[in-house]
CSV table of C-alpha atoms and ligand atoms in Angstrom, one decimal:
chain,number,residue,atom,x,y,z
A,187,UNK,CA,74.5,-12.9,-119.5
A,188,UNK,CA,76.6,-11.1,-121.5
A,189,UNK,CA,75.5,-7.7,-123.1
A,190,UNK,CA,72.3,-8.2,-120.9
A,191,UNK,CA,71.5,-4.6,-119.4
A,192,UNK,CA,72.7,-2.3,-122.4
A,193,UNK,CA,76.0,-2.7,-122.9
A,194,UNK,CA,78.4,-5.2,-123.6
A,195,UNK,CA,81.2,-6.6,-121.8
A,196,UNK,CA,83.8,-4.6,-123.6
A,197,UNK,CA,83.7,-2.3,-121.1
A,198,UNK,CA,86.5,-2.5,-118.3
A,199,UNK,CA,85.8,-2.9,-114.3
A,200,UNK,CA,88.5,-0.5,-113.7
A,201,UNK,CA,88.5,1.7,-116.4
A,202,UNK,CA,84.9,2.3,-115.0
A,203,UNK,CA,86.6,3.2,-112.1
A,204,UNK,CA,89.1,5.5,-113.1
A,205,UNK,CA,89.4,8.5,-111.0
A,206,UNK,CA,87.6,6.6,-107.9
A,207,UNK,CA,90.1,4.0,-107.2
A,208,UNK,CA,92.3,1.2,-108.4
A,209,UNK,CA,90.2,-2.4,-108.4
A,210,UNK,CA,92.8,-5.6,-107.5
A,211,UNK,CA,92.6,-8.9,-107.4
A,212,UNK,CA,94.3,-11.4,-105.2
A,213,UNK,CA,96.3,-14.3,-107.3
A,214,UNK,CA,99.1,-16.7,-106.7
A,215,UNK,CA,101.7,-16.9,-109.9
A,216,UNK,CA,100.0,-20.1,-111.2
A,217,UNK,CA,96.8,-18.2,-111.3
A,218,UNK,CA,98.1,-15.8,-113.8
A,219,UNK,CA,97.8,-18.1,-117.4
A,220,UNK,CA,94.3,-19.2,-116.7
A,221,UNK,CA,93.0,-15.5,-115.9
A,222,UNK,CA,95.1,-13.4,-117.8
A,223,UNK,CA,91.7,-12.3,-119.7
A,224,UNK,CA,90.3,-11.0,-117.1
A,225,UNK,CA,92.8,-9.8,-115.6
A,226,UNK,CA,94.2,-7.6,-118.7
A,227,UNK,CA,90.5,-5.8,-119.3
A,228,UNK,CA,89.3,-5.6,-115.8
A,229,UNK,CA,92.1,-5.6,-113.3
A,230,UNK,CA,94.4,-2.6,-112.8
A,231,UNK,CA,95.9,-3.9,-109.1
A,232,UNK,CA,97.0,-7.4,-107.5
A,233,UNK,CA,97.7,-8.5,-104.7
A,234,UNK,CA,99.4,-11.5,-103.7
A,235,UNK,CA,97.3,-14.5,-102.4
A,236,UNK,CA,99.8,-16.8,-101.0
A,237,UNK,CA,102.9,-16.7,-102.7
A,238,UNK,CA,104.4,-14.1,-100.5
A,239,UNK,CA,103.1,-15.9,-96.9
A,240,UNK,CA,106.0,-16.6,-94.4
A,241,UNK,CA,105.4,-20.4,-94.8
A,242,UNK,CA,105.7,-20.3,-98.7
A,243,UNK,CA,108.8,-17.3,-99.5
A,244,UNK,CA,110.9,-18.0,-96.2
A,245,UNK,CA,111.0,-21.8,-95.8
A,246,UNK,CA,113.8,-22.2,-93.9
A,247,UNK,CA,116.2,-19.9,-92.0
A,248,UNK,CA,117.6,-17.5,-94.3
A,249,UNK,CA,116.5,-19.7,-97.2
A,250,UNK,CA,114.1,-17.8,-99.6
A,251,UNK,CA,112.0,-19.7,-102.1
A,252,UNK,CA,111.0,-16.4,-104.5
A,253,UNK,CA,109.7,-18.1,-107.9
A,254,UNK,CA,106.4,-17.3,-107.5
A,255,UNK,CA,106.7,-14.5,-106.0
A,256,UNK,CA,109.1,-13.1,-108.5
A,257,UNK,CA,107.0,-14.1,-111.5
A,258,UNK,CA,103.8,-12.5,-109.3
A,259,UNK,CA,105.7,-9.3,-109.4
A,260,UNK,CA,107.4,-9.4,-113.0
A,261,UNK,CA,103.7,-9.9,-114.2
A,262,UNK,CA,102.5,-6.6,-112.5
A,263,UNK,CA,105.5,-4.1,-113.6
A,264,UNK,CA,105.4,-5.8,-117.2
A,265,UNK,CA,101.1,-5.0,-117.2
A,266,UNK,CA,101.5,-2.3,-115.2
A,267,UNK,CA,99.6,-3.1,-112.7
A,268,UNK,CA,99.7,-1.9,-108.8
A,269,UNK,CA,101.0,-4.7,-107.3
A,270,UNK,CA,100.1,-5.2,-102.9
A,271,UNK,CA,102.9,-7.3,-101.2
A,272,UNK,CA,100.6,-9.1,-99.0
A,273,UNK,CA,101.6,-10.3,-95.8
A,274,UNK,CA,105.2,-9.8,-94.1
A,275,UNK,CA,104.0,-11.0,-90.1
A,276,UNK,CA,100.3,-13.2,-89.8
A,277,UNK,CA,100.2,-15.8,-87.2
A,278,UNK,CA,98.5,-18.6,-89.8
A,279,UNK,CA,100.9,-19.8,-92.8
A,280,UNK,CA,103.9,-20.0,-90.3
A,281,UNK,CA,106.9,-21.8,-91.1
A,282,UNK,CA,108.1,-24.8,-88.8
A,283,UNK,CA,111.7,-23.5,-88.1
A,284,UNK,CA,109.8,-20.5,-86.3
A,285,UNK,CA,106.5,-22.0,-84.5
A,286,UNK,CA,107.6,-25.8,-84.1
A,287,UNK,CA,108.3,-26.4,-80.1
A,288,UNK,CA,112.1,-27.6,-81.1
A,289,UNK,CA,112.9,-24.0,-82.6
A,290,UNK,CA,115.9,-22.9,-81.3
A,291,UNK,CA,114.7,-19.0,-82.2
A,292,UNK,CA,113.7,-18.3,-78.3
A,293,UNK,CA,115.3,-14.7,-77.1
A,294,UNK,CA,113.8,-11.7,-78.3
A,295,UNK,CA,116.9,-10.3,-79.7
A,296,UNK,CA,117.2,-13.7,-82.1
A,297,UNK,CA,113.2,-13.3,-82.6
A,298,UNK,CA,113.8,-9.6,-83.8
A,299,UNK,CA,116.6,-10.6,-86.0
A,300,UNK,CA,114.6,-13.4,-87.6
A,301,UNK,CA,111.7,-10.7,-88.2
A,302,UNK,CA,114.4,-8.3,-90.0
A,303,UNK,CA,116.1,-10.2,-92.1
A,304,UNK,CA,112.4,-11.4,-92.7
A,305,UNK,CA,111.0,-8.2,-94.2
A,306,UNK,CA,114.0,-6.4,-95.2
A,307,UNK,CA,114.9,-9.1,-97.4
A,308,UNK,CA,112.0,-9.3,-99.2
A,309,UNK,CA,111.2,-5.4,-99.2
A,310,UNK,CA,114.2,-4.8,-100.6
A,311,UNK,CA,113.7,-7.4,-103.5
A,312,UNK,CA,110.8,-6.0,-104.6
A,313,UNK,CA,111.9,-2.0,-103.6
A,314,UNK,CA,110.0,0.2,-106.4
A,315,UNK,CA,108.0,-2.5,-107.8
A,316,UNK,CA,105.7,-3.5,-104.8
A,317,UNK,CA,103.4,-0.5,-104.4
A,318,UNK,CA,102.7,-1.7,-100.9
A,319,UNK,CA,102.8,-3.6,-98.2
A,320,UNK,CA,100.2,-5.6,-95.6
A,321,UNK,CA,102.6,-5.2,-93.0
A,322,UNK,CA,101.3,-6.7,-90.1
A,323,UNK,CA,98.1,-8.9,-90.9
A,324,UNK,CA,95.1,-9.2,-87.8
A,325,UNK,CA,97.5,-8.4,-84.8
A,326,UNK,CA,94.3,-7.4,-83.3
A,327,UNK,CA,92.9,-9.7,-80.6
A,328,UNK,CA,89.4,-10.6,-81.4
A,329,UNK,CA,88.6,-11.7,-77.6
A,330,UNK,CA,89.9,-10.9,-74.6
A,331,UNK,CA,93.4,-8.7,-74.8
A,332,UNK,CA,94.2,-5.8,-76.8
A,333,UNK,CA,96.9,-7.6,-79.4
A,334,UNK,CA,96.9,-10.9,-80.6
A,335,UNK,CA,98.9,-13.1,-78.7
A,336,UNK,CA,101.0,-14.2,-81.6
A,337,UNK,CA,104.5,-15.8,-81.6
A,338,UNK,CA,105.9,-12.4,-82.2
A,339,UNK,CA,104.2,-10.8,-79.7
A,340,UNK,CA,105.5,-13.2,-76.9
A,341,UNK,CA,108.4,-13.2,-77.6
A,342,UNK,CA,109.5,-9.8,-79.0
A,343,UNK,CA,106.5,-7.8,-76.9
A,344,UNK,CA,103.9,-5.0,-78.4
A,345,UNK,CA,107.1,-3.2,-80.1
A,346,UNK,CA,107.1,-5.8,-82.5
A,347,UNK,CA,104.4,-4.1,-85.0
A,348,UNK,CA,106.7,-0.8,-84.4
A,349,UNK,CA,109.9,-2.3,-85.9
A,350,UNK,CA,108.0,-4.4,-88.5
A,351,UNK,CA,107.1,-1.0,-89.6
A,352,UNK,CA,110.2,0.3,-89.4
A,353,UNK,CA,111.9,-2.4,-91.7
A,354,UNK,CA,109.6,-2.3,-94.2
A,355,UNK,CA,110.6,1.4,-94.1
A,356,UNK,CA,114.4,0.9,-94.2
A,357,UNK,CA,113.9,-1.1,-97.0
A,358,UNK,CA,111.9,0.9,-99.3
A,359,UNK,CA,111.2,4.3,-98.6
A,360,UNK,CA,108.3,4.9,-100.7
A,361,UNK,CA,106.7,1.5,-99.7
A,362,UNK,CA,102.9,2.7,-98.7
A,363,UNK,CA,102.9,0.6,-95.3
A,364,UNK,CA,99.5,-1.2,-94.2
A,365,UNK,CA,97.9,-2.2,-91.4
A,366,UNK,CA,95.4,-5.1,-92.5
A,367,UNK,CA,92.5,-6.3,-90.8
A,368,UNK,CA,88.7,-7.9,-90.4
A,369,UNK,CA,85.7,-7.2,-88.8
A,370,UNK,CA,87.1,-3.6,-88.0
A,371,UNK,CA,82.7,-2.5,-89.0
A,372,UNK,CA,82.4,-3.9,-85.6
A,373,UNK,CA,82.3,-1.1,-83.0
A,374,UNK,CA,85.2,-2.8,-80.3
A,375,UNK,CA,87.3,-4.1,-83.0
A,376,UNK,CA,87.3,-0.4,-84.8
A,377,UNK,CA,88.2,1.0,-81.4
A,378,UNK,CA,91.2,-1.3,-81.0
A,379,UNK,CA,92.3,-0.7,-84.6
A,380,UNK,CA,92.3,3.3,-83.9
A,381,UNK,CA,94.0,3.0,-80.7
A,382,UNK,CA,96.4,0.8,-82.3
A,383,UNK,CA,97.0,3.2,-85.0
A,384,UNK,CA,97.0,6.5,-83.3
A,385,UNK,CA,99.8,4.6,-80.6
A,386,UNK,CA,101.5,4.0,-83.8
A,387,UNK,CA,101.6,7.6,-85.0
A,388,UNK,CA,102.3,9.3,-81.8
A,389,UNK,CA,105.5,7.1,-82.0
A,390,UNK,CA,106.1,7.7,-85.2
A,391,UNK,CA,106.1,4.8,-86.7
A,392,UNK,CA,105.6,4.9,-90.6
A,393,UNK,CA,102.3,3.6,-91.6
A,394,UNK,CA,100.5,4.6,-94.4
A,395,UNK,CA,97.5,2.9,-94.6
A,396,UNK,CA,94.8,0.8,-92.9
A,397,UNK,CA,93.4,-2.2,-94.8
A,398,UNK,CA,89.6,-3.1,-94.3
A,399,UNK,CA,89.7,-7.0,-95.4
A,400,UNK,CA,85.6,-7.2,-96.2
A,401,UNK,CA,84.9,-11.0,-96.1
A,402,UNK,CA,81.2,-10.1,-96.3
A,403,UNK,CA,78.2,-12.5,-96.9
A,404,UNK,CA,75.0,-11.5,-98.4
A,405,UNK,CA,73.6,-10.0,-95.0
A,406,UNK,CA,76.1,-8.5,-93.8
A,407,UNK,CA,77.7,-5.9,-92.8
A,408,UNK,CA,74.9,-3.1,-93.5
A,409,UNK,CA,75.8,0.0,-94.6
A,410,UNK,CA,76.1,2.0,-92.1
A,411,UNK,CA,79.0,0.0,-90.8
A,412,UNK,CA,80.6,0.1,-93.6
A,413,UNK,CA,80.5,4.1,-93.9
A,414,UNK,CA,80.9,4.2,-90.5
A,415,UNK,CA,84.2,2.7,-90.5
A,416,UNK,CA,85.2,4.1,-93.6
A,417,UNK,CA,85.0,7.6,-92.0
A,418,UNK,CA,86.3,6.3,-88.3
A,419,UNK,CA,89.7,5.7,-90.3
A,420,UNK,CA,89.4,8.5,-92.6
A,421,UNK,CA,90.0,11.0,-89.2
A,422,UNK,CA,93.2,9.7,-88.7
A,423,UNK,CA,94.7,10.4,-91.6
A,424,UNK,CA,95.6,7.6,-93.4
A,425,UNK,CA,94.4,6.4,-96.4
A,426,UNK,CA,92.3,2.9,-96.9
A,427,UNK,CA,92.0,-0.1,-98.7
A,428,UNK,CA,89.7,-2.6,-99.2
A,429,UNK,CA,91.8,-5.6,-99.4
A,430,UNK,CA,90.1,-8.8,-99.3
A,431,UNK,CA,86.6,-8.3,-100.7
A,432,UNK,CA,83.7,-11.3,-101.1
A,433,UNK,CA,80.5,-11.7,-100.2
A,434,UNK,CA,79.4,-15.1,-99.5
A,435,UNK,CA,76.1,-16.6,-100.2
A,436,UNK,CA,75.9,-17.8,-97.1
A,437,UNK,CA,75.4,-16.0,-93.7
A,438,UNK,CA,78.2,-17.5,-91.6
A,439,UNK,CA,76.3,-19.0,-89.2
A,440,UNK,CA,74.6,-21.2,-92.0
A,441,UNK,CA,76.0,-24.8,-91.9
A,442,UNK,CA,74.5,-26.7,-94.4
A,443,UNK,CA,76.5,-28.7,-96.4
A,444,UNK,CA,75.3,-26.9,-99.8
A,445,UNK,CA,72.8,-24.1,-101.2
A,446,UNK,CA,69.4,-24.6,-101.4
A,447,UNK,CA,66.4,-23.8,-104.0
A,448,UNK,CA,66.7,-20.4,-103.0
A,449,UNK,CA,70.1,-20.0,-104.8
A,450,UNK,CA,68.7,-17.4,-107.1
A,451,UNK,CA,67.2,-15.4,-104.5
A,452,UNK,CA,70.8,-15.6,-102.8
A,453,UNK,CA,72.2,-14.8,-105.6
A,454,UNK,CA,69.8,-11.4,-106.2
A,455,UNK,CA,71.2,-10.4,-102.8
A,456,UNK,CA,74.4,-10.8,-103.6
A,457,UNK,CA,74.0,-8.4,-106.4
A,458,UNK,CA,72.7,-5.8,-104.3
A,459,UNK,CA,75.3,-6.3,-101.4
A,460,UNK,CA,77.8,-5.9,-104.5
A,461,UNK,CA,76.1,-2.9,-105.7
A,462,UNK,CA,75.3,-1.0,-102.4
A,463,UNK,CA,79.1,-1.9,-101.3
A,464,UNK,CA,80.5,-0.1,-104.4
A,465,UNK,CA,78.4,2.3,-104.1
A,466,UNK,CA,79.6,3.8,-100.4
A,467,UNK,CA,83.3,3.1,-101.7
A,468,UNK,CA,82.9,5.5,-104.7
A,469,UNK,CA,81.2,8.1,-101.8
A,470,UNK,CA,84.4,7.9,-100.5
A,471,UNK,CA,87.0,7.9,-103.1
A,472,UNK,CA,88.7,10.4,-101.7
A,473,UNK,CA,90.4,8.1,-98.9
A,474,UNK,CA,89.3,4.9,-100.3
A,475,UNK,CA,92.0,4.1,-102.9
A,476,UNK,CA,91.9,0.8,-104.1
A,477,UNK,CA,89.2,-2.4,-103.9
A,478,UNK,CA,90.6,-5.7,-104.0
A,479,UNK,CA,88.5,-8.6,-104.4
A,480,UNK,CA,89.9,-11.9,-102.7
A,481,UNK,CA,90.1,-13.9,-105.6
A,482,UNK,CA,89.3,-13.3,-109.6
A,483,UNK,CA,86.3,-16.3,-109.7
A,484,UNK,CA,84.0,-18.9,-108.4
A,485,UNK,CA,86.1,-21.9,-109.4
A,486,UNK,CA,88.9,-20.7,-107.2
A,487,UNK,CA,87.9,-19.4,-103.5
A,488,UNK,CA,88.8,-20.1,-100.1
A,489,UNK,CA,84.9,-20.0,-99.1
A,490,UNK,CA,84.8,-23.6,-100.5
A,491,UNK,CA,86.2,-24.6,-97.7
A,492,UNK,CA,85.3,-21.7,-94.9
A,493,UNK,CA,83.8,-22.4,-92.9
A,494,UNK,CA,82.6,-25.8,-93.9
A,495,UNK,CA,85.1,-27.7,-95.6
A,496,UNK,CA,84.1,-29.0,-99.2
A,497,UNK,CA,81.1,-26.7,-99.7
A,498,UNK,CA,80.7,-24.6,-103.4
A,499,UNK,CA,80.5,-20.9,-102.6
A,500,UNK,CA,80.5,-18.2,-105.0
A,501,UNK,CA,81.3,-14.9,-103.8
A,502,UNK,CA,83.0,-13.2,-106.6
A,503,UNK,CA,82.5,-11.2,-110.1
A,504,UNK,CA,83.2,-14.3,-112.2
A,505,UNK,CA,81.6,-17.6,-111.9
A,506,UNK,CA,83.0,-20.7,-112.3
A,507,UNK,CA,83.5,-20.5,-116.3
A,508,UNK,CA,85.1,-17.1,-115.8
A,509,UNK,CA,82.3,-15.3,-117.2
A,510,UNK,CA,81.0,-11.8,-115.6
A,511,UNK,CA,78.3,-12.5,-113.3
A,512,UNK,CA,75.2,-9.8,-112.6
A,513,UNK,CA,77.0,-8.7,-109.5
A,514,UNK,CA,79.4,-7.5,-112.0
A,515,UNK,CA,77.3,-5.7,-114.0
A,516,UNK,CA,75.7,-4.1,-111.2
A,517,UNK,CA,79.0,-2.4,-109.9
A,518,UNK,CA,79.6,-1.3,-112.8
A,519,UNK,CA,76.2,0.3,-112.8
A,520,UNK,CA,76.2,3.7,-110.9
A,521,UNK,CA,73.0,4.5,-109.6
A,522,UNK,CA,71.2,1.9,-110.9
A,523,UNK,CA,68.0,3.0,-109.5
A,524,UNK,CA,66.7,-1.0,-109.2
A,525,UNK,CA,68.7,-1.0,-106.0
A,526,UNK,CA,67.5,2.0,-104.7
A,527,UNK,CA,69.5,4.1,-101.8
A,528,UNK,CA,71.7,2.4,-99.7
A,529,UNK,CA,70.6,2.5,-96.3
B,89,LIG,C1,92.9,-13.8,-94.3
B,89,LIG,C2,94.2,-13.5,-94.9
B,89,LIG,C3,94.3,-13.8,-96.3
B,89,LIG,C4,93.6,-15.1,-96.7
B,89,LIG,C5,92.2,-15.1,-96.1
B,89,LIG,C6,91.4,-16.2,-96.5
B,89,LIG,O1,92.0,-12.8,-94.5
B,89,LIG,O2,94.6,-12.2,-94.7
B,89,LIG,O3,95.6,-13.9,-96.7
B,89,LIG,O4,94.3,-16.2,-96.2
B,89,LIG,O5,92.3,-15.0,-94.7
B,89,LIG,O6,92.0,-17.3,-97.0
């Protein structure tokens, strides 16, 4: 595949992308050896995969395991890369000590202090050297109420996402400050997002940013979602990134236990998704700031086991053996007119 299409693969993904926006990747620490190719030509952003979850960094009660997250961040100052602290409060990748029904952390004002010591701690570790910060991760409810109803919402109330804000503040002033969430192209979830946010503002509470997650497949989300969205957020102010992007090859109501003989086809589709995706991002460069892929490549993704656990996906740039695959090329191809005009 390589040099297929004109040019070869000396060219960089983000130096393509200079002037539009920074293009990350999500690793963990041991990920760095094994891509550190790839991630030197075509990476100019990371983000932290799982080395920085509540579960992993904060095992215990004021016990801090920072290894990987410290060499995570020494690799991105040393390559000089923009490095997103990725995730201070999520509900999933909890710690024991917290969620267990023995913990003895019950009031709201021991909850809160938990939740400080929590961020500021590890804010203030990485102060000037993590660019920013998924602050709160998918507070939203997807269902039925307005937030999630997460530990820290129970206990603490809907303030919570307020002084999770304000820590992260308190602990590095020039932190950019994210909200991070998925399915935000559809039209309720978008509403609750920009309610959420402008709540947010009118209280002044310091957030920078909203992330758009994009765990896409190769038929979905069209277009005009994504624009749509893109644009909702734009009006209030703040600026965006695309924070976990991959596009599946299979539509997520597709069960089968593996691909079938149309995994070229799939794969064509994938291209164009890729293509059409980048596309509406660079049309928006002005607000749109960085595009992170969740992962590097196909031998390492969480879609081998979402949603159906064991089965080989490949939503990424790379394949398995690390090498660029087409949907590579073709974001790096502006207006390549085989795609035609995103709808
Ligand atoms: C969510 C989280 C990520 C990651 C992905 C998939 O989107 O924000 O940290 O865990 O799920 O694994």
């Amino acid at each position: 595949m390589e040099g297929k299409r004109g040019f070869e693969l000396t060219k960089s993904l983000c130096k393509e992308y200079k002037g539009f926006f920074k293009i990350g990747a999500a690793v963990d620490a041991e990920d760095i050896f094994r891509y550190q190719g790839i991630l030197q030509q075509h990476f100019n952003s990371i983000t932290s995969e799982n080395d920085m979850k509540f579960e992993k960094i904060h095992p215990e009660r004021g016990r801090f395991a920072w290894d990987a997250s410290d060499k995570l961040v020494e690799y991105a100052t040393r390559s000089g890369k923009y490095m997103r602290g990725h995730t201070l409060l999520w509900h999933e990748q909890m710690p024991g000590w917290i969620c267990d029904e023995n913990t003895d952390i019950l009031t709201r004002e021991d909850t809160l202090k938990v939740m400080e010591e929590h961020i500021s701690e590890i804010v203030s570790r990485y102060k000037g050297r993590v660019n920013c910060w998924d602050v709160v991760n998918e507070v939203i409810d997807n269902d039925d109420g307005f937030l999630r109803k997460t530990r820290w919402f129970d206990i603490i109330g809907e303030d919570y996402i307020d002084k999770a804000f304000h820590y992260a503040r308190e602990a590095d002033p020039k932190a950019q400050l994210f909200l991070n969430e998925f399915n935000g192209n559809q039209q309720e979830k978008q509403e609750r997002i920009c309610t959420l946010v402008e709540r947010l503002k009118k209280k002044r509470v310091p957030i920078h940013g909203i992330g758009i997650q994009g765990h896409y497949s190769i038929a979905y989300p069209k277009m005009e979602e994504v624009r749509a969205e893109i644009e909702r957020y734009a009006r209030l102010g703040l600026q965006i990134h695309i924070t976990e992007l991959d596009v599946s090859l299979f539509e997520y109501s597709d069960r089968r236990p593996h691909l079938g003989v149309d995994v070229f086809e799939r794969q064509k589709r994938q291209e164009e998704m890729y293509y059409r995706l980048f596309e509406v991002y660079r049309q928006y460069s002005d607000v749109v700031t960085n595009v992170t892929l969740w992962g590097v490549a196909d031998d390492d993704t969480w879609l081998d086991d979402f949603p159906v656990k064991g089965r080989k996906d490949a939503p990424l740039l790379f394949d398995v053996d690390l090498k660029p695959k087409a949907a590579l090329y073709a974001v790096m191809e502006f207006g390549g007119e085989q795609y035609g005009t995103a709808s």
